[in-house]
mmCIF file of C-alpha atoms in Angstrom:
data_model
loop_
_atom_site.group_PDB
_atom_site.id
_atom_site.type_symbol
_atom_site.label_atom_id
_atom_site.label_comp_id
_atom_site.label_asym_id
_atom_site.label_seq_id
_atom_site.Cartn_x
_atom_site.Cartn_y
_atom_site.Cartn_z
ATOM 1 C CA MET A 1417 -3.756 28.449 -0.661
ATOM 2 C CA TRP A 1418 -3.336 24.850 0.494
ATOM 3 C CA GLY A 1419 -6.673 23.801 -0.946
ATOM 4 C CA VAL A 1420 -6.770 26.191 -3.868
ATOM 5 C CA GLN A 1421 -3.879 25.541 -6.206
ATOM 6 C CA ARG A 1422 -1.670 22.507 -6.533
ATOM 7 C CA GLY A 1423 2.089 22.918 -6.684
ATOM 8 C CA LEU A 1424 2.206 22.276 -10.382
ATOM 9 C CA CYS A 1425 4.335 24.234 -12.775
ATOM 10 C CA ALA A 1426 1.993 23.667 -15.700
ATOM 11 C CA LEU A 1427 3.205 24.814 -19.057
ATOM 12 C CA LEU A 1428 1.196 27.711 -20.374
ATOM 13 C CA LEU A 1429 2.371 26.784 -23.849
ATOM 14 C CA VAL A 1430 0.154 23.720 -23.748
ATOM 15 C CA ALA A 1431 -3.589 24.238 -23.752
ATOM 16 C CA GLY A 1432 -5.488 22.709 -20.880
ATOM 17 C CA LEU A 1433 -2.739 22.642 -18.273
ATOM 18 C CA ALA A 1434 -3.288 24.676 -15.125
ATOM 19 C CA GLY A 1435 -1.053 27.596 -14.134
ATOM 20 C CA CYS A 1436 1.535 27.676 -11.368
ATOM 21 C CA ALA A 1437 0.794 28.812 -7.864
ATOM 22 C CA ASP A 1438 1.430 32.313 -6.578
ATOM 23 C CA LYS A 1439 4.618 32.756 -4.597
ATOM 24 C CA THR A 1440 4.576 32.201 -0.852
ATOM 25 C CA PRO A 1441 6.163 34.534 1.712
ATOM 26 C CA GLN A 1442 9.931 34.178 1.789
ATOM 27 C CA ALA A 1443 11.838 32.950 4.830
ATOM 28 C CA THR A 1444 14.142 35.292 6.676
ATOM 29 C CA ASP A 1445 17.902 34.836 6.569
ATOM 30 C CA VAL A 1446 17.694 33.837 10.241
ATOM 31 C CA ASP A 1447 15.284 31.004 9.467
ATOM 32 C CA MET A 1448 17.359 29.891 6.490
ATOM 33 C CA ALA A 1449 20.416 29.667 8.720
ATOM 34 C CA ARG A 1450 18.515 27.833 11.465
ATOM 35 C CA TYR A 1451 17.434 24.792 9.465
ATOM 36 C CA SER A 1452 19.528 22.375 7.441
ATOM 37 C CA TYR A 1453 19.918 18.652 6.884
ATOM 38 C CA VAL A 1454 23.108 16.831 5.904
ATOM 39 C CA SER A 1455 22.759 13.287 4.572
ATOM 40 C CA ASN A 1456 25.295 10.470 4.796
ATOM 41 C CA ASP A 1457 24.124 9.143 1.432
ATOM 42 C CA PRO A 1458 26.297 9.641 -1.666
ATOM 43 C CA PRO A 1459 25.908 13.024 -3.384
ATOM 44 C CA SER A 1460 23.169 12.892 -5.976
ATOM 45 C CA LEU A 1461 20.613 14.727 -8.072
ATOM 46 C CA THR A 1462 16.978 13.595 -8.211
ATOM 47 C CA LEU A 1463 14.670 14.870 -10.919
ATOM 48 C CA VAL A 1464 11.065 14.764 -9.700
ATOM 49 C CA THR A 1465 8.292 14.811 -12.307
ATOM 50 C CA SER A 1466 4.567 15.124 -11.603
ATOM 51 C CA ILE A 1467 2.447 13.272 -14.169
ATOM 52 C CA SER A 1468 -1.304 13.557 -14.616
ATOM 53 C CA ASN A 1469 -3.183 10.290 -14.134
ATOM 54 C CA ARG A 1470 -5.939 11.602 -16.370
ATOM 55 C CA SER A 1471 -3.973 12.772 -19.394
ATOM 56 C CA ASN A 1472 -0.489 11.288 -18.759
ATOM 57 C CA ALA A 1473 0.900 14.772 -19.374
ATOM 58 C CA GLY A 1474 3.848 16.105 -17.423
ATOM 59 C CA ALA A 1475 2.742 18.828 -15.012
ATOM 60 C CA HIS A 1476 5.707 19.873 -12.858
ATOM 61 C CA SER A 1477 9.433 19.383 -12.304
ATOM 62 C CA ALA A 1478 11.495 19.700 -9.125
ATOM 63 C CA LEU A 1479 15.124 18.898 -8.315
ATOM 64 C CA ILE A 1480 16.334 17.300 -5.088
ATOM 65 C CA ILE A 1481 20.020 17.972 -4.477
ATOM 66 C CA ASN A 1482 22.032 15.921 -2.007
ATOM 67 C CA GLY A 1483 25.369 17.648 -1.626
ATOM 68 C CA PRO A 1484 26.940 19.635 1.212
ATOM 69 C CA GLU A 1485 23.372 19.619 2.504
ATOM 70 C CA ARG A 1486 20.123 18.130 1.225
ATOM 71 C CA VAL A 1487 17.713 20.599 -0.373
ATOM 72 C CA VAL A 1488 14.929 20.758 -2.931
ATOM 73 C CA PHE A 1489 14.585 23.281 -5.738
ATOM 74 C CA ASN A 1490 10.837 23.424 -6.378
ATOM 75 C CA PRO A 1491 10.440 26.132 -9.031
ATOM 76 C CA ALA A 1492 7.090 27.920 -9.140
ATOM 77 C CA GLY A 1493 5.574 25.309 -6.844
ATOM 78 C CA SER A 1494 3.117 25.790 -3.992
ATOM 79 C CA TRP A 1495 4.534 23.111 -1.661
ATOM 80 C CA ARG A 1496 5.881 24.466 1.594
ATOM 81 C CA HIS A 1497 6.539 23.387 5.169
ATOM 82 C CA PRO A 1498 7.516 25.535 8.170
ATOM 83 C CA LEU A 1499 10.546 23.333 8.842
ATOM 84 C CA ALA A 1500 11.787 23.613 5.237
ATOM 85 C CA PRO A 1501 12.346 27.379 4.902
ATOM 86 C CA GLU A 1502 12.261 28.800 1.392
ATOM 87 C CA GLN A 1503 14.003 31.647 -0.380
ATOM 88 C CA GLY A 1504 13.291 31.963 -4.057
ATOM 89 C CA ASP A 1505 12.258 28.395 -4.830
ATOM 90 C CA PHE A 1506 15.072 26.869 -2.770
ATOM 91 C CA HIS A 1507 14.073 24.890 0.356
ATOM 92 C CA ARG A 1508 16.531 23.797 3.044
ATOM 93 C CA ASN A 1509 16.241 20.990 5.613
ATOM 94 C CA PHE A 1510 15.073 18.360 3.119
ATOM 95 C CA SER A 1511 15.354 15.337 5.388
ATOM 96 C CA PRO A 1512 13.980 11.881 4.506
ATOM 97 C CA ALA A 1513 10.823 12.685 6.498
ATOM 98 C CA MET A 1514 10.463 15.967 4.619
ATOM 99 C CA GLU A 1515 10.958 14.169 1.310
ATOM 100 C CA LYS A 1516 8.207 11.702 2.230
ATOM 101 C CA TRP A 1517 5.904 14.606 3.031
ATOM 102 C CA PHE A 1518 6.863 16.321 -0.251
ATOM 103 C CA PHE A 1519 6.039 13.204 -2.277
ATOM 104 C CA ASP A 1520 2.818 12.683 -0.351
ATOM 105 C CA TYR A 1521 1.821 16.271 -1.115
ATOM 106 C CA HIS A 1522 2.344 15.820 -4.847
ATOM 107 C CA ALA A 1523 1.198 12.213 -5.330
ATOM 108 C CA ARG A 1524 -2.586 12.394 -5.267
ATOM 109 C CA GLU A 1525 -5.489 10.577 -6.860
ATOM 110 C CA THR A 1526 -4.937 12.665 -9.999
ATOM 111 C CA PHE A 1527 -1.128 12.725 -10.099
ATOM 112 C CA ARG A 1528 1.732 10.264 -9.782
ATOM 113 C CA ILE A 1529 5.382 11.119 -9.143
ATOM 114 C CA ARG A 1530 8.458 9.858 -10.966
ATOM 115 C CA ALA A 1531 11.738 10.300 -9.068
ATOM 116 C CA GLN A 1532 14.964 9.701 -11.034
ATOM 117 C CA THR A 1533 18.245 9.736 -9.136
ATOM 118 C CA ILE A 1534 21.825 9.849 -10.328
ATOM 119 C CA GLU A 1535 24.912 9.881 -8.128
ATOM 120 C CA VAL A 1536 27.357 12.688 -8.897
ATOM 121 C CA PRO A 1537 30.666 13.955 -7.508
ATOM 122 C CA MET A 1538 30.297 16.218 -4.482
ATOM 123 C CA ALA A 1539 31.625 19.165 -6.490
ATOM 124 C CA VAL A 1540 28.813 18.747 -9.022
ATOM 125 C CA ALA A 1541 26.174 18.519 -6.300
ATOM 126 C CA ALA A 1542 27.634 21.588 -4.606
ATOM 127 C CA GLN A 1543 27.497 23.548 -7.859
ATOM 128 C CA ALA A 1544 23.895 22.482 -8.458
ATOM 129 C CA LEU A 1545 22.985 23.576 -4.944
ATOM 130 C CA ALA A 1546 24.652 26.963 -5.384
ATOM 131 C CA GLU A 1547 22.968 27.568 -8.738
ATOM 132 C CA ALA A 1548 19.554 26.563 -7.412
ATOM 133 C CA ARG A 1549 19.905 28.928 -4.469
ATOM 134 C CA ALA A 1550 21.049 31.767 -6.703
ATOM 135 C CA TYR A 1551 18.311 31.215 -9.293
ATOM 136 C CA GLY A 1552 15.675 33.034 -7.268
ATOM 137 C CA SER A 1553 11.920 32.819 -7.755
ATOM 138 C CA VAL A 1554 10.967 31.136 -11.013
ATOM 139 C CA PRO A 1555 8.091 32.626 -13.049
ATOM 140 C CA PRO A 1556 4.993 30.545 -13.779
ATOM 141 C CA ALA A 1557 5.396 27.863 -16.463
ATOM 142 C CA GLN A 1558 9.199 27.807 -16.229
ATOM 143 C CA CYS A 1559 9.788 24.996 -13.724
ATOM 144 C CA THR A 1560 11.366 22.568 -16.182
ATOM 145 C CA ARG A 1561 13.127 25.366 -18.033
ATOM 146 C CA SER A 1562 14.881 26.511 -14.852
ATOM 147 C CA ILE A 1563 15.932 22.998 -13.814
ATOM 148 C CA THR A 1564 17.271 22.015 -17.229
ATOM 149 C CA THR A 1565 19.168 25.313 -17.388
ATOM 150 C CA ILE A 1566 20.876 24.443 -14.106
ATOM 151 C CA LEU A 1567 21.612 20.888 -15.239
ATOM 152 C CA ALA A 1568 23.164 22.062 -18.506
ATOM 153 C CA ASN A 1569 25.618 24.199 -16.519
ATOM 154 C CA LEU A 1570 26.959 21.238 -14.536
ATOM 155 C CA PRO A 1571 30.093 19.244 -15.391
ATOM 156 C CA GLY A 1572 29.019 16.034 -17.099
ATOM 157 C CA PHE A 1573 25.617 17.469 -18.046
ATOM 158 C CA GLU A 1574 26.770 19.985 -20.658
ATOM 159 C CA GLU A 1575 24.768 18.304 -23.424
ATOM 160 C CA PHE A 1576 21.547 18.230 -21.424
ATOM 161 C CA ALA A 1577 18.950 20.100 -23.465
ATOM 162 C CA THR A 1578 17.026 22.952 -21.898
ATOM 163 C CA SER A 1579 13.299 22.314 -22.164
ATOM 164 C CA TRP A 1580 9.898 23.627 -21.119
ATOM 165 C CA PHE A 1581 8.420 20.134 -20.934
ATOM 166 C CA PRO A 1582 8.606 17.901 -17.816
ATOM 167 C CA LEU A 1583 8.325 14.586 -19.666
ATOM 168 C CA LYS A 1584 10.944 15.580 -22.218
ATOM 169 C CA ALA A 1585 13.393 16.422 -19.440
ATOM 170 C CA SER A 1586 12.523 13.182 -17.647
ATOM 171 C CA ALA A 1587 13.132 11.127 -20.792
ATOM 172 C CA GLU A 1588 16.530 12.737 -21.315
ATOM 173 C CA PHE A 1589 17.461 12.282 -17.654
ATOM 174 C CA ALA A 1590 16.584 8.592 -17.961
ATOM 175 C CA GLU A 1591 19.280 8.209 -20.620
ATOM 176 C CA LEU A 1592 22.055 9.231 -18.226
ATOM 177 C CA PRO A 1593 24.183 6.278 -17.066
ATOM 178 C CA GLY A 1594 23.379 4.958 -13.617
ATOM 179 C CA VAL A 1595 19.964 6.570 -13.167
ATOM 180 C CA THR A 1596 17.536 4.785 -10.856
ATOM 181 C CA THR A 1597 13.800 5.458 -11.073
ATOM 182 C CA VAL A 1598 11.048 5.154 -8.469
ATOM 183 C CA LEU A 1599 7.349 5.755 -9.165
ATOM 184 C CA TYR A 1600 5.138 7.058 -6.363
ATOM 185 C CA THR A 1601 1.366 6.628 -6.527
ATOM 186 C CA ASP A 1602 -1.347 7.518 -4.034
ATOM 187 C CA ASP A 1603 -5.127 7.633 -3.985
ATOM 188 C CA SER A 1604 -5.306 10.486 -1.473
ATOM 189 C CA PRO A 1605 -7.744 13.339 -2.219
ATOM 190 C CA ASP A 1606 -6.653 16.418 -4.131
ATOM 191 C CA ASP A 1607 -7.640 18.731 -1.268
ATOM 192 C CA TRP A 1608 -4.735 17.447 0.907
ATOM 193 C CA SER A 1609 -7.176 16.842 3.780
ATOM 194 C CA ASP A 1610 -5.139 13.778 4.792
ATOM 195 C CA LEU A 1611 -1.885 15.673 5.334
ATOM 196 C CA ASN A 1612 -0.528 16.709 8.724
ATOM 197 C CA LEU A 1613 2.278 19.240 9.148
ATOM 198 C CA GLU A 1614 3.583 17.291 12.131
ATOM 199 C CA PHE A 1615 5.769 14.237 11.628
ATOM 200 C CA ASN A 1616 8.659 12.437 13.276
ATOM 201 C CA ASP A 1617 11.901 13.390 11.570
#
């Protein structure tokens, strides 16, 4: 379904937004154990928000977790890569090259990506990672809901409001002290014809 549905967790509560993608086959425990990436960067959480260039509406949320290992929780999304095995909506082996590929997949001529990062204690990152892995497969339209639920369970994030809306979660995340924001734009076609599964990690 690479050219059929975009990895967007669109909110069914809002008219006009497209639905989430069907779930992909799950990786085996052997594959999950085979691949991992550990970063030397400080532990952190990165909230990724897809924003429509046509309507400026929020379309999807994902959470990059840099803790004991670097992973991405991409709830109800269609993005996948054979070197980033997935169980539930939890992908391992999220190296810098994989992150670049992930952003390139989502940033298209019709969507831009906002990435907001906050450094956290390792214990907080480890808890976020464990909760993301345990969350399982997220139903359509609940991408932001699942991420904000995880955030609200973390020490220091107890007041973070659970929400269905990507831009609302992004605005609240922006208010946290020490957050840095990067905006990714691209004019690549929506059919992903420019992407190549092979890259140098």
